[in-house]
Amino acid sequence: MARPVTRFTDDELRGILAAAADADAAAQGHNDDFLDRFINGVALSTGRLYGQPVYERLLGAAGIVRRPSAQTWVKAIDRARARGLPPRPANLPGTSTGPMSALASGVAAAPVTEAVASGVSTDELVAWKARVQVAEATARDAYARIAVLDAERAGLIARTAAAEGAAQLLTGQLEQAQRDHKDETAALLARIDTLAGALDRLSGMERHLRLQTDQLRQEMSQQAQFYKGRADAAEKALAVERSQTDAMRKVLGNRATGAA
């Protein structure tokens, strides 16, 4: 007797894909925790526990690349059977808030039973829906990234415009500073020229005064020698007069003595 084909409704499929994505995001690097979460999520969506082959096909349809070992699968399924089926909330299946549930909620397709009746197997339909949902997820992620890039581009354009405005302002300020510096340099050079001319005039005046001082010193030296010569001559004449006076006094004194 052929093994019955495992079938899932659209809501169950959406819940399974969401559970796979949620488990993969929540248990990165830990296959035991991942399988517990995934098997529990499938049970919440379908109300059933399955074997390893069904779970592996569902993971492949969801685009999950994890490959736990057979022993890890056996232990996870045994733990799920030991726990029993979890109570299903009234709003399940298909209400997960994980990243895949938001994408799966937009897929409106015919029930799986109709596809099976038309000759399409459940596994093919699961794989097809998973590919559609992955494509939609990729497209929506791309649109989200494009929106982010557009926002960044707008921000960069605004920053570029602000930078260009600041650059123009700084360029104007720099040009004004260069003009001011040029004017100040010209005024300083003119002042230096004026001071250089005044220094030249002072230097000429200093040379002139030095020459006059030297000439005056020579004249005063000559006059000093002249007056010194005259003073020496006067002293000699005075000495002669004194000698003559003394001699005359002697003569007069001798005469006075003889007269007496």
PDB file of C-alpha atoms in Angstrom:
ATOM      1  CA  MET A   1       0.000   0.000   0.000  1.00  0.00           C
ATOM      2  CA  ALA A   2       1.372   3.372  -1.039  1.00  0.00           C
ATOM      3  CA  ARG A   3       2.304   5.842   1.684  1.00  0.00           C
ATOM      4  CA  PRO A   4      -0.228   8.709   1.876  1.00  0.00           C
ATOM      5  CA  VAL A   5       0.964  12.076   0.625  1.00  0.00           C
ATOM      6  CA  THR A   6       1.518  14.649   3.372  1.00  0.00           C
ATOM      7  CA  ARG A   7      -0.649  17.668   2.642  1.00  0.00           C
ATOM      8  CA  PHE A   8      -0.651  21.205   4.122  1.00  0.00           C
ATOM      9  CA  THR A   9      -3.131  24.002   3.759  1.00  0.00           C
ATOM     10  CA  ASP A  10      -2.016  27.486   2.810  1.00  0.00           C
ATOM     11  CA  ASP A  11      -2.287  28.670   6.413  1.00  0.00           C
ATOM     12  CA  GLU A  12      -0.311  25.692   7.652  1.00  0.00           C
ATOM     13  CA  LEU A  13       2.364  26.313   5.028  1.00  0.00           C
ATOM     14  CA  ARG A  14       2.668  29.951   6.039  1.00  0.00           C
ATOM     15  CA  GLY A  15       2.974  28.965   9.701  1.00  0.00           C
ATOM     16  CA  ILE A  16       5.630  26.332   8.874  1.00  0.00           C
ATOM     17  CA  LEU A  17       7.738  28.762   6.844  1.00  0.00           C
ATOM     18  CA  ALA A  18       7.466  31.375   9.578  1.00  0.00           C
ATOM     19  CA  ALA A  19       8.427  28.817  12.248  1.00  0.00           C
ATOM     20  CA  ALA A  20      11.473  27.758  10.233  1.00  0.00           C
ATOM     21  CA  ALA A  21      12.657  31.341   9.810  1.00  0.00           C
ATOM     22  CA  ASP A  22      12.000  32.206  13.461  1.00  0.00           C
ATOM     23  CA  ALA A  23      13.842  29.117  14.723  1.00  0.00           C
ATOM     24  CA  ASP A  24      16.804  29.761  12.442  1.00  0.00           C
ATOM     25  CA  ALA A  25      17.072  33.377  13.635  1.00  0.00           C
ATOM     26  CA  ALA A  26      16.639  32.543  17.327  1.00  0.00           C
ATOM     27  CA  ALA A  27      19.027  29.572  17.560  1.00  0.00           C
ATOM     28  CA  GLN A  28      22.017  30.430  15.418  1.00  0.00           C
ATOM     29  CA  GLY A  29      24.797  27.869  15.812  1.00  0.00           C
ATOM     30  CA  HIS A  30      22.759  25.524  18.077  1.00  0.00           C
ATOM     31  CA  ASN A  31      21.013  22.745  16.136  1.00  0.00           C
ATOM     32  CA  ASP A  32      19.382  21.178  19.206  1.00  0.00           C
ATOM     33  CA  ASP A  33      17.630  24.418  20.144  1.00  0.00           C
ATOM     34  CA  PHE A  34      16.856  25.100  16.474  1.00  0.00           C
ATOM     35  CA  LEU A  35      15.157  21.733  15.950  1.00  0.00           C
ATOM     36  CA  ASP A  36      13.161  22.039  19.194  1.00  0.00           C
ATOM     37  CA  ARG A  37      11.874  25.448  18.104  1.00  0.00           C
ATOM     38  CA  PHE A  38      11.180  24.361  14.527  1.00  0.00           C
ATOM     39  CA  ILE A  39       9.375  21.110  15.430  1.00  0.00           C
ATOM     40  CA  ASN A  40       7.325  22.950  18.051  1.00  0.00           C
ATOM     41  CA  GLY A  41       6.444  25.678  15.486  1.00  0.00           C
ATOM     42  CA  VAL A  42       5.335  23.058  12.933  1.00  0.00           C
ATOM     43  CA  ALA A  43       3.209  21.374  15.596  1.00  0.00           C
ATOM     44  CA  LEU A  44       1.606  24.710  16.480  1.00  0.00           C
ATOM     45  CA  SER A  45       0.752  25.290  12.800  1.00  0.00           C
ATOM     46  CA  THR A  46      -0.412  21.769  11.890  1.00  0.00           C
ATOM     47  CA  GLY A  47      -1.301  20.085  15.185  1.00  0.00           C
ATOM     48  CA  ARG A  48       0.887  17.108  14.274  1.00  0.00           C
ATOM     49  CA  LEU A  49       4.380  15.657  14.690  1.00  0.00           C
ATOM     50  CA  TYR A  50       6.228  14.286  11.655  1.00  0.00           C
ATOM     51  CA  GLY A  51       9.288  12.256  10.833  1.00  0.00           C
ATOM     52  CA  GLN A  52      12.716  13.502   9.839  1.00  0.00           C
ATOM     53  CA  PRO A  53      12.138  13.317   6.010  1.00  0.00           C
ATOM     54  CA  VAL A  54       9.073  15.598   6.189  1.00  0.00           C
ATOM     55  CA  TYR A  55      10.875  18.104   8.389  1.00  0.00           C
ATOM     56  CA  GLU A  56      13.911  18.092   6.077  1.00  0.00           C
ATOM     57  CA  ARG A  57      11.700  18.746   3.006  1.00  0.00           C
ATOM     58  CA  LEU A  58      10.015  21.603   4.837  1.00  0.00           C
ATOM     59  CA  LEU A  59      13.385  23.129   5.765  1.00  0.00           C
ATOM     60  CA  GLY A  60      14.529  22.820   2.148  1.00  0.00           C
ATOM     61  CA  ALA A  61      11.344  24.519   0.952  1.00  0.00           C
ATOM     62  CA  ALA A  62      11.905  27.317   3.493  1.00  0.00           C
ATOM     63  CA  GLY A  63      15.443  27.851   2.192  1.00  0.00           C
ATOM     64  CA  ILE A  64      17.118  26.817   5.489  1.00  0.00           C
ATOM     65  CA  VAL A  65      20.592  25.425   4.800  1.00  0.00           C
ATOM     66  CA  ARG A  66      21.134  23.740   8.165  1.00  0.00           C
ATOM     67  CA  ARG A  67      21.887  20.021   8.004  1.00  0.00           C
ATOM     68  CA  PRO A  68      21.666  18.495  11.513  1.00  0.00           C
ATOM     69  CA  SER A  69      22.915  14.922  11.895  1.00  0.00           C
ATOM     70  CA  ALA A  70      20.527  11.983  11.965  1.00  0.00           C
ATOM     71  CA  GLN A  71      21.251  11.464  15.671  1.00  0.00           C
ATOM     72  CA  THR A  72      20.401  15.092  16.397  1.00  0.00           C
ATOM     73  CA  TRP A  73      17.134  14.665  14.485  1.00  0.00           C
ATOM     74  CA  VAL A  74      16.212  11.499  16.390  1.00  0.00           C
ATOM     75  CA  LYS A  75      16.860  13.151  19.776  1.00  0.00           C
ATOM     76  CA  ALA A  76      14.873  16.273  18.822  1.00  0.00           C
ATOM     77  CA  ILE A  77      11.879  14.240  17.602  1.00  0.00           C
ATOM     78  CA  ASP A  78      12.003  12.075  20.730  1.00  0.00           C
ATOM     79  CA  ARG A  79      11.992  15.209  22.888  1.00  0.00           C
ATOM     80  CA  ALA A  80       8.995  16.559  20.949  1.00  0.00           C
ATOM     81  CA  ARG A  81       7.071  13.274  21.402  1.00  0.00           C
ATOM     82  CA  ALA A  82       7.914  13.291  25.095  1.00  0.00           C
ATOM     83  CA  ARG A  83       6.577  16.828  25.434  1.00  0.00           C
ATOM     84  CA  GLY A  84       3.461  16.074  23.422  1.00  0.00           C
ATOM     85  CA  LEU A  85       1.630  18.445  21.102  1.00  0.00           C
ATOM     86  CA  PRO A  86       1.580  22.064  22.276  1.00  0.00           C
ATOM     87  CA  PRO A  87      -1.807  23.794  22.676  1.00  0.00           C
ATOM     88  CA  ARG A  88      -2.713  25.688  19.508  1.00  0.00           C
ATOM     89  CA  PRO A  89      -3.789  29.332  20.011  1.00  0.00           C
ATOM     90  CA  ALA A  90      -7.039  30.376  18.360  1.00  0.00           C
ATOM     91  CA  ASN A  91      -5.240  32.731  15.953  1.00  0.00           C
ATOM     92  CA  LEU A  92      -2.978  30.000  14.575  1.00  0.00           C
ATOM     93  CA  PRO A  93      -1.932  28.859  12.066  1.00  0.00           C
ATOM     94  CA  GLY A  94      -0.086  31.547  10.169  1.00  0.00           C
ATOM     95  CA  THR A  95       0.131  34.370  12.729  1.00  0.00           C
ATOM     96  CA  SER A  96       3.826  34.276  13.598  1.00  0.00           C
ATOM     97  CA  THR A  97       5.553  37.627  13.802  1.00  0.00           C
ATOM     98  CA  GLY A  98       8.814  36.218  12.387  1.00  0.00           C
ATOM     99  CA  PRO A  99      10.424  37.494   9.194  1.00  0.00           C
ATOM    100  CA  MET A 100       8.804  34.874   6.932  1.00  0.00           C
ATOM    101  CA  SER A 101       5.236  35.260   8.251  1.00  0.00           C
ATOM    102  CA  ALA A 102       5.018  38.839   7.020  1.00  0.00           C
ATOM    103  CA  LEU A 103       5.962  37.641   3.542  1.00  0.00           C
ATOM    104  CA  ALA A 104       3.782  34.542   3.566  1.00  0.00           C
ATOM    105  CA  SER A 105       0.694  36.542   4.526  1.00  0.00           C
ATOM    106  CA  GLY A 106       0.723  38.179   1.107  1.00  0.00           C
ATOM    107  CA  VAL A 107       0.587  34.911  -0.862  1.00  0.00           C
ATOM    108  CA  ALA A 108      -2.921  34.136  -2.038  1.00  0.00           C
ATOM    109  CA  ALA A 109      -2.954  30.770  -3.822  1.00  0.00           C
ATOM    110  CA  ALA A 110      -5.417  27.918  -4.304  1.00  0.00           C
ATOM    111  CA  PRO A 111      -5.606  25.352  -1.515  1.00  0.00           C
ATOM    112  CA  VAL A 112      -3.090  22.539  -1.644  1.00  0.00           C
ATOM    113  CA  THR A 113      -5.823  19.949  -2.112  1.00  0.00           C
ATOM    114  CA  GLU A 114      -6.868  21.608  -5.395  1.00  0.00           C
ATOM    115  CA  ALA A 115      -3.295  21.567  -6.644  1.00  0.00           C
ATOM    116  CA  VAL A 116      -2.961  17.904  -5.718  1.00  0.00           C
ATOM    117  CA  ALA A 117      -6.191  17.153  -7.577  1.00  0.00           C
ATOM    118  CA  SER A 118      -4.772  18.815 -10.679  1.00  0.00           C
ATOM    119  CA  GLY A 119      -1.708  16.541 -10.652  1.00  0.00           C
ATOM    120  CA  VAL A 120       0.787  18.676  -8.681  1.00  0.00           C
ATOM    121  CA  SER A 121       2.309  16.895  -5.694  1.00  0.00           C
ATOM    122  CA  THR A 122       2.343  18.489  -2.246  1.00  0.00           C
ATOM    123  CA  ASP A 123       6.118  18.568  -2.118  1.00  0.00           C
ATOM    124  CA  GLU A 124       6.282  20.356  -5.470  1.00  0.00           C
ATOM    125  CA  LEU A 125       3.698  22.886  -4.325  1.00  0.00           C
ATOM    126  CA  VAL A 126       5.521  23.463  -1.042  1.00  0.00           C
ATOM    127  CA  ALA A 127       8.775  23.990  -2.914  1.00  0.00           C
ATOM    128  CA  TRP A 128       7.053  26.283  -5.430  1.00  0.00           C
ATOM    129  CA  LYS A 129       5.392  28.382  -2.746  1.00  0.00           C
ATOM    130  CA  ALA A 130       8.637  28.553  -0.826  1.00  0.00           C
ATOM    131  CA  ARG A 131      10.441  29.799  -3.932  1.00  0.00           C
ATOM    132  CA  VAL A 132       7.703  32.381  -4.517  1.00  0.00           C
ATOM    133  CA  GLN A 133       7.906  33.552  -0.931  1.00  0.00           C
ATOM    134  CA  VAL A 134      11.698  33.655  -1.006  1.00  0.00           C
ATOM    135  CA  ALA A 135      11.526  35.665  -4.229  1.00  0.00           C
ATOM    136  CA  GLU A 136       9.012  38.035  -2.656  1.00  0.00           C
ATOM    137  CA  ALA A 137      11.178  38.278   0.448  1.00  0.00           C
ATOM    138  CA  THR A 138      14.207  39.003  -1.707  1.00  0.00           C
ATOM    139  CA  ALA A 139      12.281  41.629  -3.658  1.00  0.00           C
ATOM    140  CA  ARG A 140      10.949  43.273  -0.523  1.00  0.00           C
ATOM    141  CA  ASP A 141      14.384  43.231   1.042  1.00  0.00           C
ATOM    142  CA  ALA A 142      15.728  44.775  -2.146  1.00  0.00           C
ATOM    143  CA  TYR A 143      13.048  47.476  -2.061  1.00  0.00           C
ATOM    144  CA  ALA A 144      13.822  48.105   1.602  1.00  0.00           C
ATOM    145  CA  ARG A 145      17.525  48.376   0.828  1.00  0.00           C
ATOM    146  CA  ILE A 146      16.731  50.655  -2.101  1.00  0.00           C
ATOM    147  CA  ALA A 147      14.651  52.853   0.213  1.00  0.00           C
ATOM    148  CA  VAL A 148      17.524  52.951   2.700  1.00  0.00           C
ATOM    149  CA  LEU A 149      19.963  53.749  -0.109  1.00  0.00           C
ATOM    150  CA  ASP A 150      17.635  56.463  -1.406  1.00  0.00           C
ATOM    151  CA  ALA A 151      17.460  57.959   2.078  1.00  0.00           C
ATOM    152  CA  GLU A 152      21.238  57.772   2.375  1.00  0.00           C
ATOM    153  CA  ARG A 153      21.557  59.288  -1.100  1.00  0.00           C
ATOM    154  CA  ALA A 154      19.241  62.142  -0.133  1.00  0.00           C
ATOM    155  CA  GLY A 155      21.242  62.648   3.035  1.00  0.00           C
ATOM    156  CA  LEU A 156      24.494  62.626   1.078  1.00  0.00           C
ATOM    157  CA  ILE A 157      23.053  65.099  -1.432  1.00  0.00           C
ATOM    158  CA  ALA A 158      21.996  67.385   1.423  1.00  0.00           C
ATOM    159  CA  ARG A 159      25.397  67.026   3.060  1.00  0.00           C
ATOM    160  CA  THR A 160      27.092  67.673  -0.285  1.00  0.00           C
ATOM    161  CA  ALA A 161      25.000  70.796  -0.837  1.00  0.00           C
ATOM    162  CA  ALA A 162      25.805  71.990   2.672  1.00  0.00           C
ATOM    163  CA  ALA A 163      29.477  71.231   2.116  1.00  0.00           C
ATOM    164  CA  GLU A 164      29.456  73.097  -1.206  1.00  0.00           C
ATOM    165  CA  GLY A 165      27.757  76.084   0.457  1.00  0.00           C
ATOM    166  CA  ALA A 166      30.315  76.018   3.262  1.00  0.00           C
ATOM    167  CA  ALA A 167      33.107  75.692   0.692  1.00  0.00           C
ATOM    168  CA  GLN A 168      31.797  78.694  -1.248  1.00  0.00           C
ATOM    169  CA  LEU A 169      31.546  80.699   1.970  1.00  0.00           C
ATOM    170  CA  LEU A 170      35.067  79.713   2.975  1.00  0.00           C
ATOM    171  CA  THR A 171      36.307  80.495  -0.544  1.00  0.00           C
ATOM    172  CA  GLY A 172      34.818  83.993  -0.312  1.00  0.00           C
ATOM    173  CA  GLN A 173      36.330  84.493   3.118  1.00  0.00           C
ATOM    174  CA  LEU A 174      39.696  83.252   1.867  1.00  0.00           C
ATOM    175  CA  GLU A 175      39.600  85.574  -1.127  1.00  0.00           C
ATOM    176  CA  GLN A 176      38.693  88.516   1.138  1.00  0.00           C
ATOM    177  CA  ALA A 177      41.505  87.545   3.512  1.00  0.00           C
ATOM    178  CA  GLN A 178      43.928  87.415   0.570  1.00  0.00           C
ATOM    179  CA  ARG A 179      42.814  90.872  -0.573  1.00  0.00           C
ATOM    180  CA  ASP A 180      43.168  92.239   2.962  1.00  0.00           C
ATOM    181  CA  HIS A 181      46.598  90.655   3.236  1.00  0.00           C
ATOM    182  CA  LYS A 182      47.616  92.160  -0.089  1.00  0.00           C
ATOM    183  CA  ASP A 183      46.456  95.620   1.012  1.00  0.00           C
ATOM    184  CA  GLU A 184      48.205  95.297   4.367  1.00  0.00           C
ATOM    185  CA  THR A 185      51.381  94.116   2.640  1.00  0.00           C
ATOM    186  CA  ALA A 186      51.293  97.087   0.260  1.00  0.00           C
ATOM    187  CA  ALA A 187      50.759  99.515   3.172  1.00  0.00           C
ATOM    188  CA  LEU A 188      53.593  97.886   5.107  1.00  0.00           C
ATOM    189  CA  LEU A 189      55.949  98.103   2.125  1.00  0.00           C
ATOM    190  CA  ALA A 190      55.063 101.788   1.669  1.00  0.00           C
ATOM    191  CA  ARG A 191      55.771 102.416   5.349  1.00  0.00           C
ATOM    192  CA  ILE A 192      59.044 100.543   5.059  1.00  0.00           C
ATOM    193  CA  ASP A 193      60.003 102.708   2.070  1.00  0.00           C
ATOM    194  CA  THR A 194      59.139 105.836   4.083  1.00  0.00           C
ATOM    195  CA  LEU A 195      61.181 104.660   7.042  1.00  0.00           C
ATOM    196  CA  ALA A 196      64.070 103.733   4.741  1.00  0.00           C
ATOM    197  CA  GLY A 197      64.042 107.250   3.271  1.00  0.00           C
ATOM    198  CA  ALA A 198      63.955 108.780   6.751  1.00  0.00           C
ATOM    199  CA  LEU A 199      66.827 106.509   7.781  1.00  0.00           C
ATOM    200  CA  ASP A 200      68.842 107.603   4.768  1.00  0.00           C
ATOM    201  CA  ARG A 201      68.206 111.234   5.684  1.00  0.00           C
ATOM    202  CA  LEU A 202      69.196 110.611   9.276  1.00  0.00           C
ATOM    203  CA  SER A 203      72.324 108.817   8.141  1.00  0.00           C
ATOM    204  CA  GLY A 204      73.280 111.796   5.937  1.00  0.00           C
ATOM    205  CA  MET A 205      72.578 114.189   8.791  1.00  0.00           C
ATOM    206  CA  GLU A 206      74.671 112.046  11.111  1.00  0.00           C
ATOM    207  CA  ARG A 207      77.596 112.121   8.683  1.00  0.00           C
ATOM    208  CA  HIS A 208      77.227 115.894   8.306  1.00  0.00           C
ATOM    209  CA  LEU A 209      77.165 116.379  12.079  1.00  0.00           C
ATOM    210  CA  ARG A 210      80.163 114.119  12.466  1.00  0.00           C
ATOM    211  CA  LEU A 211      82.116 116.173   9.921  1.00  0.00           C
ATOM    212  CA  GLN A 212      81.113 119.409  11.619  1.00  0.00           C
ATOM    213  CA  THR A 213      82.079 117.991  14.985  1.00  0.00           C
ATOM    214  CA  ASP A 214      85.499 116.926  13.667  1.00  0.00           C
ATOM    215  CA  GLN A 215      86.047 120.346  12.092  1.00  0.00           C
ATOM    216  CA  LEU A 216      84.978 122.114  15.292  1.00  0.00           C
ATOM    217  CA  ARG A 217      87.253 119.882  17.323  1.00  0.00           C
ATOM    218  CA  GLN A 218      90.168 120.763  15.029  1.00  0.00           C
ATOM    219  CA  GLU A 219      89.394 124.463  15.252  1.00  0.00           C
ATOM    220  CA  MET A 220      89.114 124.311  19.017  1.00  0.00           C
ATOM    221  CA  SER A 221      92.396 122.411  19.200  1.00  0.00           C
ATOM    222  CA  GLN A 222      94.077 125.018  17.050  1.00  0.00           C
ATOM    223  CA  GLN A 223      92.616 127.838  19.144  1.00  0.00           C
ATOM    224  CA  ALA A 224      93.671 126.065  22.321  1.00  0.00           C
ATOM    225  CA  GLN A 225      97.230 125.800  21.022  1.00  0.00           C
ATOM    226  CA  PHE A 226      97.107 129.444  19.931  1.00  0.00           C
ATOM    227  CA  TYR A 227      95.921 130.656  23.306  1.00  0.00           C
ATOM    228  CA  LYS A 228      98.362 128.371  25.056  1.00  0.00           C
ATOM    229  CA  GLY A 229     101.174 129.917  23.036  1.00  0.00           C
ATOM    230  CA  ARG A 230      99.975 133.354  23.931  1.00  0.00           C
ATOM    231  CA  ALA A 231      99.685 132.380  27.555  1.00  0.00           C
ATOM    232  CA  ASP A 232     103.217 130.998  27.499  1.00  0.00           C
ATOM    233  CA  ALA A 233     104.483 134.238  25.873  1.00  0.00           C
ATOM    234  CA  ALA A 234     102.623 136.326  28.437  1.00  0.00           C
ATOM    235  CA  GLU A 235     104.096 134.315  31.257  1.00  0.00           C
ATOM    236  CA  LYS A 236     107.584 134.766  29.804  1.00  0.00           C
ATOM    237  CA  ALA A 237     107.000 138.532  29.413  1.00  0.00           C
ATOM    238  CA  LEU A 238     105.696 138.671  32.960  1.00  0.00           C
ATOM    239  CA  ALA A 239     108.749 136.819  34.194  1.00  0.00           C
ATOM    240  CA  VAL A 240     111.002 139.294  32.351  1.00  0.00           C
ATOM    241  CA  GLU A 241     109.086 142.202  33.831  1.00  0.00           C
ATOM    242  CA  ARG A 242     109.394 140.663  37.264  1.00  0.00           C
ATOM    243  CA  SER A 243     113.126 140.228  36.802  1.00  0.00           C
ATOM    244  CA  GLN A 244     113.457 143.811  35.667  1.00  0.00           C
ATOM    245  CA  THR A 245     111.318 144.997  38.554  1.00  0.00           C
ATOM    246  CA  ASP A 246     113.438 143.088  41.033  1.00  0.00           C
ATOM    247  CA  ALA A 247     116.572 144.477  39.491  1.00  0.00           C
ATOM    248  CA  MET A 248     115.202 148.004  39.601  1.00  0.00           C
ATOM    249  CA  ARG A 249     114.246 147.527  43.214  1.00  0.00           C
ATOM    250  CA  LYS A 250     117.764 146.452  44.015  1.00  0.00           C
ATOM    251  CA  VAL A 251     119.211 149.472  42.223  1.00  0.00           C
ATOM    252  CA  LEU A 252     116.859 151.805  43.959  1.00  0.00           C
ATOM    253  CA  GLY A 253     117.566 150.168  47.248  1.00  0.00           C
ATOM    254  CA  ASN A 254     121.300 150.538  46.831  1.00  0.00           C
ATOM    255  CA  ARG A 255     120.858 154.163  45.885  1.00  0.00           C
ATOM    256  CA  ALA A 256     118.804 154.843  48.936  1.00  0.00           C
ATOM    257  CA  THR A 257     121.436 153.301  51.154  1.00  0.00           C
ATOM    258  CA  GLY A 258     124.251 155.378  49.660  1.00  0.00           C
ATOM    259  CA  ALA A 259     122.297 158.565  49.987  1.00  0.00           C
ATOM    260  CA  ALA A 260     121.806 157.979  53.599  1.00  0.00           C
TER     261      ALA A 260
END
